[in-house]
Amino acid sequence: MADLGYDGRVAIITGAGGGLGREHALLLASRGARVVVNDLGGSVAGEGGDAGPAERVAREINDAGGEAVADTHSVSTPEGGEAVVATAIEQFGRIDIVVNNAGILRDKTFHNMTPDLLDPVLDVHLRGAFHVTRPAWIKMREQSYGRVINTSSNSGILGNFGQSNYGAAKMGLVGLTRVLAIEGAKYNIKVNAIAPVARTRMTEELLGAMGEKIEPRLVSPVVAFLAHEDCPVTGEVYSAAGGRIARFFIGLTPGYYNPQLTVEDVRDHLAEIRAEDGYIVPASNSDELSLLVKQLR
Ligand code: NAI
């Protein structure tokens, strides 16, 4: 089979001045996509700003014969999101791919999680995905084509100590992914999420020496596939780390049914309620409801 190419496609990668976003941008550009390299250029905690990172990555792509433009707007406001999409339209005339990747960390245990730690994290990760995707979505609906990749995290899907703000934002992105997949279906807009692990400035302390092998560039093929015209899946979440790709899914156990359910029934049947044998993976609310209707009969 032929290699996957992106000629004619225009991609926005947020937070592409370094780490994972830079690798996504380099890969898509090397295969023909025209890329908006968005990055505010702040610290890991989201302080400050610097045009350098976005400009360097855009230059790297252009020097290698690709086509890229730097954009330094913050994704964390509606105006910033509009401006990022405007850059794509003004420079390249269209928008096909949005990779919501920009991110910051403000870890603290929950009893110390004050609004100054919560709000900026929600603003960049969760609201940022809304702010950038929405203006792009309007174009994608008009052209009946689009690919959106949201960057979730195992810290949200599985939970991680000291990351209530980040985990909530990252699991929020799974909800956004699921709903947009449904809304985008009839417009050939596919929306998926990744939960990556990679050694970047965000994780170098956490991963230590073992991190050497978990290179960010090994996540980018997953993003690129989900961004391709041939991508057959939507509304899904892929774990991507160090060259391994796998699917996270939400399962529903067959559970326990009793038309006169009492508190004690829940206590007495907890093992059955939790038992994983025969679980289903509902693709939508209606899959869950049809299981319920079957049981009610
Ligand atoms: P990174 O810190 O190298 O990249 C994040 C980039 O986002 C930075 O270049 C930063 O300047 C940019 N950014 C931050 N706020 C912004 C804003 N308001 N507007 C535009 N750009 C902004 O870290 P990394 O690891 O590459 O992170 C990329 C994404 O992957 C993040 O969403 C992160 O939460 C997620 N992730 C990373 C994991 C890892 O193991 N590295 C694990 C799970 C998720």
mmCIF file of C-alpha atoms and ligand atoms in Angstrom:
data_model
loop_
_atom_site.group_PDB
_atom_site.id
_atom_site.type_symbol
_atom_site.label_atom_id
_atom_site.label_comp_id
_atom_site.label_asym_id
_atom_site.label_seq_id
_atom_site.Cartn_x
_atom_site.Cartn_y
_atom_site.Cartn_z
ATOM 1 C CA MET A 1 0.000 0.000 0.000
ATOM 2 C CA ALA A 2 1.091 3.562 -0.681
ATOM 3 C CA ASP A 3 2.536 5.784 2.031
ATOM 4 C CA LEU A 4 0.130 8.201 3.677
ATOM 5 C CA GLY A 5 0.409 11.781 2.449
ATOM 6 C CA TYR A 6 -1.179 15.110 3.341
ATOM 7 C CA ASP A 7 -0.795 17.147 0.152
ATOM 8 C CA GLY A 8 -3.325 19.954 0.009
ATOM 9 C CA ARG A 9 -4.152 19.642 3.703
ATOM 10 C CA VAL A 10 -3.689 22.428 6.229
ATOM 11 C CA ALA A 11 -3.021 21.579 9.879
ATOM 12 C CA ILE A 12 -2.959 23.607 13.077
ATOM 13 C CA ILE A 13 -0.824 22.089 15.823
ATOM 14 C CA THR A 14 -1.142 23.982 19.098
ATOM 15 C CA GLY A 15 1.817 24.025 21.463
ATOM 16 C CA ALA A 16 4.089 22.957 18.598
ATOM 17 C CA GLY A 17 7.144 24.962 19.658
ATOM 18 C CA GLY A 18 8.641 21.939 21.426
ATOM 19 C CA GLY A 19 7.949 18.482 22.851
ATOM 20 C CA LEU A 20 5.222 16.411 21.246
ATOM 21 C CA GLY A 21 3.681 19.213 19.203
ATOM 22 C CA ARG A 22 6.934 19.936 17.416
ATOM 23 C CA GLU A 23 7.244 16.278 16.386
ATOM 24 C CA HIS A 24 3.649 16.202 15.113
ATOM 25 C CA ALA A 25 4.316 19.349 13.088
ATOM 26 C CA LEU A 26 7.572 17.993 11.602
ATOM 27 C CA LEU A 27 5.965 14.698 10.606
ATOM 28 C CA LEU A 28 2.845 16.187 9.006
ATOM 29 C CA ALA A 29 4.915 18.824 7.183
ATOM 30 C CA SER A 30 7.394 16.207 5.921
ATOM 31 C CA ARG A 31 4.450 14.448 4.292
ATOM 32 C CA GLY A 32 3.053 17.480 2.523
ATOM 33 C CA ALA A 33 0.738 19.228 4.997
ATOM 34 C CA ARG A 34 0.986 22.990 5.351
ATOM 35 C CA VAL A 35 1.288 23.634 9.052
ATOM 36 C CA VAL A 36 0.438 26.406 11.492
ATOM 37 C CA VAL A 37 2.989 26.006 14.276
ATOM 38 C CA ASN A 38 1.176 27.579 17.208
ATOM 39 C CA ASP A 39 2.982 28.174 20.491
ATOM 40 C CA LEU A 40 2.777 30.860 23.128
ATOM 41 C CA GLY A 41 6.264 29.957 24.312
ATOM 42 C CA GLY A 42 5.692 30.145 28.069
ATOM 43 C CA SER A 43 7.031 28.066 30.949
ATOM 44 C CA VAL A 44 5.752 24.605 31.892
ATOM 45 C CA ALA A 45 3.493 26.363 34.409
ATOM 46 C CA GLY A 46 2.191 28.653 31.671
ATOM 47 C CA GLU A 47 3.992 31.831 32.646
ATOM 48 C CA GLY A 48 5.491 34.300 30.207
ATOM 49 C CA GLY A 49 5.650 34.085 26.443
ATOM 50 C CA ASP A 50 8.270 33.914 23.706
ATOM 51 C CA ALA A 51 7.873 33.859 19.940
ATOM 52 C CA GLY A 52 11.149 31.900 19.617
ATOM 53 C CA PRO A 53 9.900 28.297 19.904
ATOM 54 C CA ALA A 54 7.121 28.618 17.296
ATOM 55 C CA GLU A 55 9.365 30.566 14.937
ATOM 56 C CA ARG A 56 12.208 28.054 15.237
ATOM 57 C CA VAL A 57 9.977 25.087 14.420
ATOM 58 C CA ALA A 58 8.354 26.899 11.493
ATOM 59 C CA ARG A 59 11.823 27.787 10.187
ATOM 60 C CA GLU A 60 13.015 24.205 10.609
ATOM 61 C CA ILE A 61 10.102 23.014 8.464
ATOM 62 C CA ASN A 62 10.555 25.684 5.805
ATOM 63 C CA ASP A 63 14.328 25.071 5.654
ATOM 64 C CA ALA A 64 13.634 21.380 5.045
ATOM 65 C CA GLY A 65 11.432 22.269 2.069
ATOM 66 C CA GLY A 66 8.085 22.114 3.830
ATOM 67 C CA GLU A 67 5.534 24.867 4.396
ATOM 68 C CA ALA A 68 4.850 26.271 7.831
ATOM 69 C CA VAL A 69 3.958 29.501 9.537
ATOM 70 C CA ALA A 70 4.516 30.420 13.179
ATOM 71 C CA ASP A 71 1.623 31.618 15.318
ATOM 72 C CA THR A 72 2.078 32.807 18.890
ATOM 73 C CA HIS A 73 -1.492 33.392 20.046
ATOM 74 C CA SER A 74 -2.617 31.823 23.285
ATOM 75 C CA VAL A 75 -5.247 29.115 22.876
ATOM 76 C CA SER A 76 -6.676 29.942 26.268
ATOM 77 C CA THR A 77 -9.099 32.666 25.145
ATOM 78 C CA PRO A 78 -11.827 32.639 22.480
ATOM 79 C CA GLU A 79 -10.036 35.524 20.701
ATOM 80 C CA GLY A 80 -6.771 33.566 20.755
ATOM 81 C CA GLY A 81 -8.451 30.509 19.253
ATOM 82 C CA GLU A 82 -10.095 32.613 16.532
ATOM 83 C CA ALA A 83 -6.729 34.192 15.755
ATOM 84 C CA VAL A 84 -4.977 30.810 15.381
ATOM 85 C CA VAL A 85 -7.593 29.663 12.882
ATOM 86 C CA ALA A 86 -7.423 33.043 11.111
ATOM 87 C CA THR A 87 -3.684 32.453 10.632
ATOM 88 C CA ALA A 88 -4.434 29.178 8.841
ATOM 89 C CA ILE A 89 -7.082 30.747 6.617
ATOM 90 C CA GLU A 90 -5.032 33.854 5.803
ATOM 91 C CA GLN A 91 -1.794 31.977 5.114
ATOM 92 C CA PHE A 92 -3.057 28.775 3.535
ATOM 93 C CA GLY A 93 -6.723 29.377 2.630
ATOM 94 C CA ARG A 94 -8.268 26.460 4.512
ATOM 95 C CA ILE A 95 -8.164 24.260 7.592
ATOM 96 C CA ASP A 96 -8.399 20.455 7.593
ATOM 97 C CA ILE A 97 -6.626 19.244 10.723
ATOM 98 C CA VAL A 98 -6.566 20.557 14.296
ATOM 99 C CA VAL A 99 -4.268 18.935 16.825
ATOM 100 C CA ASN A 100 -5.056 20.302 20.290
ATOM 101 C CA ASN A 101 -1.751 19.725 22.036
ATOM 102 C CA ALA A 102 -0.895 22.914 23.969
ATOM 103 C CA GLY A 103 -0.602 22.270 27.665
ATOM 104 C CA ILE A 104 0.696 23.403 31.028
ATOM 105 C CA LEU A 105 1.044 21.894 34.497
ATOM 106 C CA ARG A 106 0.162 23.312 37.904
ATOM 107 C CA ASP A 107 0.219 20.249 40.129
ATOM 108 C CA LYS A 108 -0.870 20.391 43.777
ATOM 109 C CA THR A 109 -2.735 18.033 46.056
ATOM 110 C CA PHE A 110 -6.458 18.728 46.044
ATOM 111 C CA HIS A 111 -6.697 20.455 49.433
ATOM 112 C CA ASN A 112 -4.229 23.046 48.099
ATOM 113 C CA MET A 113 -5.837 23.339 44.653
ATOM 114 C CA THR A 114 -6.696 27.024 44.566
ATOM 115 C CA PRO A 115 -8.351 28.798 41.602
ATOM 116 C CA ASP A 116 -5.012 30.220 40.416
ATOM 117 C CA LEU A 117 -3.886 26.613 39.878
ATOM 118 C CA LEU A 118 -7.181 25.357 38.473
ATOM 119 C CA ASP A 119 -8.298 28.054 36.062
ATOM 120 C CA PRO A 120 -5.202 28.404 33.845
ATOM 121 C CA VAL A 121 -5.006 24.612 33.455
ATOM 122 C CA LEU A 122 -8.654 24.335 32.401
ATOM 123 C CA ASP A 123 -8.188 27.382 30.163
ATOM 124 C CA VAL A 124 -5.300 25.919 28.170
ATOM 125 C CA HIS A 125 -6.210 22.236 27.936
ATOM 126 C CA LEU A 126 -9.978 22.083 27.962
ATOM 127 C CA ARG A 127 -11.244 25.525 27.013
ATOM 128 C CA GLY A 128 -8.277 25.887 24.638
ATOM 129 C CA ALA A 129 -9.565 22.915 22.646
ATOM 130 C CA PHE A 130 -12.982 24.580 22.438
ATOM 131 C CA HIS A 131 -11.511 27.936 21.449
ATOM 132 C CA VAL A 132 -9.372 26.593 18.604
ATOM 133 C CA THR A 133 -11.626 23.808 17.378
ATOM 134 C CA ARG A 134 -14.865 25.813 17.183
ATOM 135 C CA PRO A 135 -13.857 28.356 14.528
ATOM 136 C CA ALA A 136 -12.130 25.535 12.608
ATOM 137 C CA TRP A 137 -15.230 23.354 12.976
ATOM 138 C CA ILE A 138 -17.397 25.949 11.247
ATOM 139 C CA LYS A 139 -15.104 25.698 8.194
ATOM 140 C CA MET A 140 -14.916 21.910 8.460
ATOM 141 C CA ARG A 141 -18.725 21.608 8.397
ATOM 142 C CA GLU A 142 -18.902 23.902 5.353
ATOM 143 C CA GLN A 143 -16.339 21.813 3.476
ATOM 144 C CA SER A 144 -17.650 18.473 4.846
ATOM 145 C CA TYR A 145 -14.201 17.417 5.926
ATOM 146 C CA GLY A 146 -12.099 17.637 9.037
ATOM 147 C CA ARG A 147 -9.861 15.785 11.455
ATOM 148 C CA VAL A 148 -9.459 16.770 15.106
ATOM 149 C CA ILE A 149 -7.058 15.155 17.557
ATOM 150 C CA ASN A 150 -7.288 16.047 21.233
ATOM 151 C CA THR A 151 -4.451 15.346 23.652
ATOM 152 C CA SER A 152 -5.795 13.618 26.728
ATOM 153 C CA SER A 153 -3.722 11.860 29.369
ATOM 154 C CA ASN A 154 -3.635 8.791 31.531
ATOM 155 C CA SER A 155 -3.555 11.282 34.438
ATOM 156 C CA GLY A 156 -7.226 11.940 33.665
ATOM 157 C CA ILE A 157 -8.321 8.575 32.305
ATOM 158 C CA LEU A 158 -6.729 6.629 35.154
ATOM 159 C CA GLY A 159 -6.053 9.395 37.685
ATOM 160 C CA ASN A 160 -2.748 10.603 39.114
ATOM 161 C CA PHE A 161 -1.825 11.982 42.502
ATOM 162 C CA GLY A 162 -1.668 15.768 42.670
ATOM 163 C CA GLN A 163 -3.268 16.385 39.275
ATOM 164 C CA SER A 164 -6.954 17.039 39.965
ATOM 165 C CA ASN A 165 -6.921 20.162 37.767
ATOM 166 C CA TYR A 166 -5.027 18.508 34.916
ATOM 167 C CA GLY A 167 -6.829 15.167 35.222
ATOM 168 C CA ALA A 168 -10.236 16.832 35.109
ATOM 169 C CA ALA A 169 -9.221 18.871 32.054
ATOM 170 C CA LYS A 170 -7.824 15.797 30.286
ATOM 171 C CA MET A 171 -10.882 13.648 30.954
ATOM 172 C CA GLY A 172 -13.009 16.606 29.893
ATOM 173 C CA LEU A 173 -11.269 16.320 26.535
ATOM 174 C CA VAL A 174 -12.474 12.715 26.256
ATOM 175 C CA GLY A 175 -16.059 13.947 26.693
ATOM 176 C CA LEU A 176 -15.478 16.647 24.091
ATOM 177 C CA THR A 177 -14.002 14.066 21.719
ATOM 178 C CA ARG A 178 -17.017 11.767 22.084
ATOM 179 C CA VAL A 179 -19.593 14.504 21.519
ATOM 180 C CA LEU A 180 -17.765 16.057 18.565
ATOM 181 C CA ALA A 181 -17.393 12.621 16.965
ATOM 182 C CA ILE A 182 -21.178 12.295 17.040
ATOM 183 C CA GLU A 183 -21.822 15.848 15.825
ATOM 184 C CA GLY A 184 -19.171 15.605 13.115
ATOM 185 C CA ALA A 185 -20.220 12.217 11.737
ATOM 186 C CA LYS A 186 -22.411 13.435 8.895
ATOM 187 C CA TYR A 187 -19.811 16.007 7.805
ATOM 188 C CA ASN A 188 -16.916 13.549 7.547
ATOM 189 C CA ILE A 189 -15.275 15.190 10.537
ATOM 190 C CA LYS A 190 -13.443 12.585 12.620
ATOM 191 C CA VAL A 191 -12.465 13.397 16.167
ATOM 192 C CA ASN A 192 -10.189 11.215 18.271
ATOM 193 C CA ALA A 193 -7.962 11.610 21.297
ATOM 194 C CA ILE A 194 -4.548 10.373 22.298
ATOM 195 C CA ALA A 195 -3.176 9.680 25.762
ATOM 196 C CA PRO A 196 0.575 9.952 25.173
ATOM 197 C CA VAL A 197 3.624 9.276 27.276
ATOM 198 C CA ALA A 198 6.878 10.896 26.155
ATOM 199 C CA ARG A 199 9.976 12.461 27.522
ATOM 200 C CA THR A 200 9.542 16.210 27.137
ATOM 201 C CA ARG A 201 10.308 19.184 29.346
ATOM 202 C CA MET A 202 6.967 18.472 31.018
ATOM 203 C CA THR A 203 7.905 14.953 32.096
ATOM 204 C CA GLU A 204 11.720 14.715 32.159
ATOM 205 C CA GLU A 205 11.889 14.725 35.964
ATOM 206 C CA LEU A 206 9.034 12.283 36.303
ATOM 207 C CA LEU A 207 10.329 9.729 33.788
ATOM 208 C CA GLY A 208 14.007 9.905 34.808
ATOM 209 C CA ALA A 209 16.549 7.706 33.013
ATOM 210 C CA MET A 210 13.946 5.272 31.697
ATOM 211 C CA GLY A 211 12.472 8.224 29.789
ATOM 212 C CA GLU A 212 15.311 8.127 27.221
ATOM 213 C CA LYS A 213 13.487 5.503 25.179
ATOM 214 C CA ILE A 214 10.095 7.171 25.341
ATOM 215 C CA GLU A 215 10.748 9.614 22.553
ATOM 216 C CA PRO A 216 8.069 12.119 21.597
ATOM 217 C CA ARG A 217 8.571 11.418 17.879
ATOM 218 C CA LEU A 218 7.163 7.917 18.446
ATOM 219 C CA VAL A 219 3.773 9.396 19.363
ATOM 220 C CA SER A 220 3.455 11.417 16.157
ATOM 221 C CA PRO A 221 2.620 8.525 13.781
ATOM 222 C CA VAL A 222 -0.513 7.925 15.852
ATOM 223 C CA VAL A 223 -1.530 11.575 15.567
ATOM 224 C CA ALA A 224 -0.723 11.611 11.854
ATOM 225 C CA PHE A 225 -2.811 8.508 11.175
ATOM 226 C CA LEU A 226 -5.785 9.963 13.053
ATOM 227 C CA ALA A 227 -5.287 13.155 11.021
ATOM 228 C CA HIS A 228 -5.339 11.343 7.670
ATOM 229 C CA GLU A 229 -8.168 11.223 5.191
ATOM 230 C CA ASP A 230 -8.152 7.404 5.438
ATOM 231 C CA CYS A 231 -8.645 7.359 9.221
ATOM 232 C CA PRO A 232 -11.625 5.033 9.734
ATOM 233 C CA VAL A 233 -12.240 5.641 13.446
ATOM 234 C CA THR A 234 -13.885 8.439 15.398
ATOM 235 C CA GLY A 235 -14.654 9.145 19.051
ATOM 236 C CA GLU A 236 -11.825 6.895 20.220
ATOM 237 C CA VAL A 237 -8.884 7.284 22.590
ATOM 238 C CA TYR A 238 -5.459 5.842 21.788
ATOM 239 C CA SER A 239 -2.651 5.298 24.241
ATOM 240 C CA ALA A 240 0.622 6.178 22.513
ATOM 241 C CA ALA A 241 4.022 5.780 24.109
ATOM 242 C CA GLY A 242 7.514 4.859 22.967
ATOM 243 C CA GLY A 243 6.293 3.170 19.778
ATOM 244 C CA ARG A 244 3.426 1.243 21.367
ATOM 245 C CA ILE A 245 -0.126 2.101 20.403
ATOM 246 C CA ALA A 246 -3.230 0.693 22.049
ATOM 247 C CA ARG A 247 -6.855 1.659 22.545
ATOM 248 C CA PHE A 248 -8.416 2.849 25.774
ATOM 249 C CA PHE A 249 -12.138 2.166 25.950
ATOM 250 C CA ILE A 250 -15.023 2.620 28.328
ATOM 251 C CA GLY A 251 -16.716 -0.655 29.170
ATOM 252 C CA LEU A 252 -20.073 -1.303 30.793
ATOM 253 C CA THR A 253 -20.609 -4.428 32.871
ATOM 254 C CA PRO A 254 -23.840 -6.403 32.419
ATOM 255 C CA GLY A 255 -24.586 -5.408 36.027
ATOM 256 C CA TYR A 256 -27.448 -6.464 38.244
ATOM 257 C CA TYR A 257 -31.131 -5.818 37.661
ATOM 258 C CA ASN A 258 -33.958 -5.761 40.174
ATOM 259 C CA PRO A 259 -37.192 -3.807 39.603
ATOM 260 C CA GLN A 260 -37.482 -3.313 43.383
ATOM 261 C CA LEU A 261 -33.860 -2.273 43.907
ATOM 262 C CA THR A 262 -32.968 -1.405 47.517
ATOM 263 C CA VAL A 263 -29.821 -0.057 49.171
ATOM 264 C CA GLU A 264 -29.147 -3.525 50.551
ATOM 265 C CA ASP A 265 -29.425 -5.037 47.064
ATOM 266 C CA VAL A 266 -26.573 -2.800 45.983
ATOM 267 C CA ARG A 267 -24.531 -3.922 49.008
ATOM 268 C CA ASP A 268 -25.325 -7.609 48.505
ATOM 269 C CA HIS A 269 -24.732 -7.683 44.737
ATOM 270 C CA LEU A 270 -21.691 -5.445 44.501
ATOM 271 C CA ALA A 271 -19.480 -8.241 43.153
ATOM 272 C CA GLU A 272 -22.000 -8.984 40.384
ATOM 273 C CA ILE A 273 -22.440 -5.282 39.617
ATOM 274 C CA ARG A 274 -18.678 -4.898 39.255
ATOM 275 C CA ALA A 275 -17.997 -8.196 37.459
ATOM 276 C CA GLU A 276 -16.320 -7.615 34.114
ATOM 277 C CA ASP A 277 -17.431 -10.827 32.398
ATOM 278 C CA GLY A 278 -19.564 -10.077 29.368
ATOM 279 C CA TYR A 279 -18.998 -6.327 29.453
ATOM 280 C CA ILE A 280 -19.924 -4.269 26.425
ATOM 281 C CA VAL A 281 -18.198 -1.250 24.909
ATOM 282 C CA PRO A 282 -21.095 1.086 24.143
ATOM 283 C CA ALA A 283 -20.361 3.323 21.183
ATOM 284 C CA SER A 284 -23.078 5.769 22.218
ATOM 285 C CA ASN A 285 -25.888 6.463 24.672
ATOM 286 C CA SER A 286 -28.243 4.427 22.514
ATOM 287 C CA ASP A 287 -26.056 1.314 22.912
ATOM 288 C CA GLU A 288 -26.357 1.715 26.666
ATOM 289 C CA LEU A 289 -30.100 2.313 26.468
ATOM 290 C CA SER A 290 -30.725 -0.711 24.254
ATOM 291 C CA LEU A 291 -28.964 -2.917 26.816
ATOM 292 C CA LEU A 292 -31.208 -1.428 29.480
ATOM 293 C CA VAL A 293 -34.363 -1.961 27.418
ATOM 294 C CA LYS A 294 -33.367 -5.617 26.906
ATOM 295 C CA GLN A 295 -32.927 -6.080 30.654
ATOM 296 C CA LEU A 296 -36.200 -4.308 31.478
ATOM 297 C CA ARG A 297 -38.108 -6.743 29.255
HETATM 298 P P1 NAI B 1 5.668 20.756 26.359
HETATM 299 O O1 NAI B 1 5.655 21.645 27.553
HETATM 300 O O2 NAI B 1 6.937 20.520 25.664
HETATM 301 O O3 NAI B 1 4.626 21.261 25.260
HETATM 302 C C1 NAI B 1 3.497 22.035 25.537
HETATM 303 C C2 NAI B 1 3.560 23.275 24.662
HETATM 304 O O4 NAI B 1 2.327 24.003 24.792
HETATM 305 C C3 NAI B 1 4.675 24.218 25.074
HETATM 306 O O5 NAI B 1 5.541 24.447 23.980
HETATM 307 C C4 NAI B 1 3.955 25.476 25.520
HETATM 308 O O6 NAI B 1 4.642 26.680 25.229
HETATM 309 C C5 NAI B 1 2.654 25.379 24.749
HETATM 310 N N1 NAI B 1 1.581 26.160 25.368
HETATM 311 C C6 NAI B 1 1.262 26.224 26.680
HETATM 312 N N2 NAI B 1 0.232 27.063 26.879
HETATM 313 C C7 NAI B 1 -0.125 27.531 25.658
HETATM 314 C C8 NAI B 1 -1.149 28.407 25.213
HETATM 315 N N3 NAI B 1 -1.983 28.996 26.066
HETATM 316 N N4 NAI B 1 -1.238 28.657 23.891
HETATM 317 C C9 NAI B 1 -0.390 28.070 23.015
HETATM 318 N N5 NAI B 1 0.603 27.236 23.383
HETATM 319 C C10 NAI B 1 0.736 26.962 24.689
HETATM 320 O O7 NAI B 1 5.027 19.373 26.854
HETATM 321 P P2 NAI B 1 4.561 18.070 26.034
HETATM 322 O O8 NAI B 1 4.877 16.933 26.899
HETATM 323 O O9 NAI B 1 5.050 18.093 24.646
HETATM 324 O O10 NAI B 1 2.967 18.237 26.066
HETATM 325 C C11 NAI B 1 2.145 18.249 24.917
HETATM 326 C C12 NAI B 1 0.757 17.787 25.307
HETATM 327 O O11 NAI B 1 0.783 16.414 25.656
HETATM 328 C C13 NAI B 1 0.156 18.521 26.505
HETATM 329 O O12 NAI B 1 -1.220 18.730 26.293
HETATM 330 C C14 NAI B 1 0.376 17.537 27.637
HETATM 331 O O13 NAI B 1 -0.537 17.741 28.685
HETATM 332 C C15 NAI B 1 0.143 16.227 26.912
HETATM 333 N N6 NAI B 1 0.680 15.058 27.570
HETATM 334 C C16 NAI B 1 2.023 14.850 27.625
HETATM 335 C C17 NAI B 1 2.508 13.721 28.233
HETATM 336 C C18 NAI B 1 3.940 13.391 28.239
HETATM 337 O O14 NAI B 1 4.299 12.284 28.722
HETATM 338 N N7 NAI B 1 4.815 14.249 27.749
HETATM 339 C C19 NAI B 1 1.600 12.776 28.919
HETATM 340 C C20 NAI B 1 0.214 13.052 28.751
HETATM 341 C C21 NAI B 1 -0.214 14.176 28.100
#
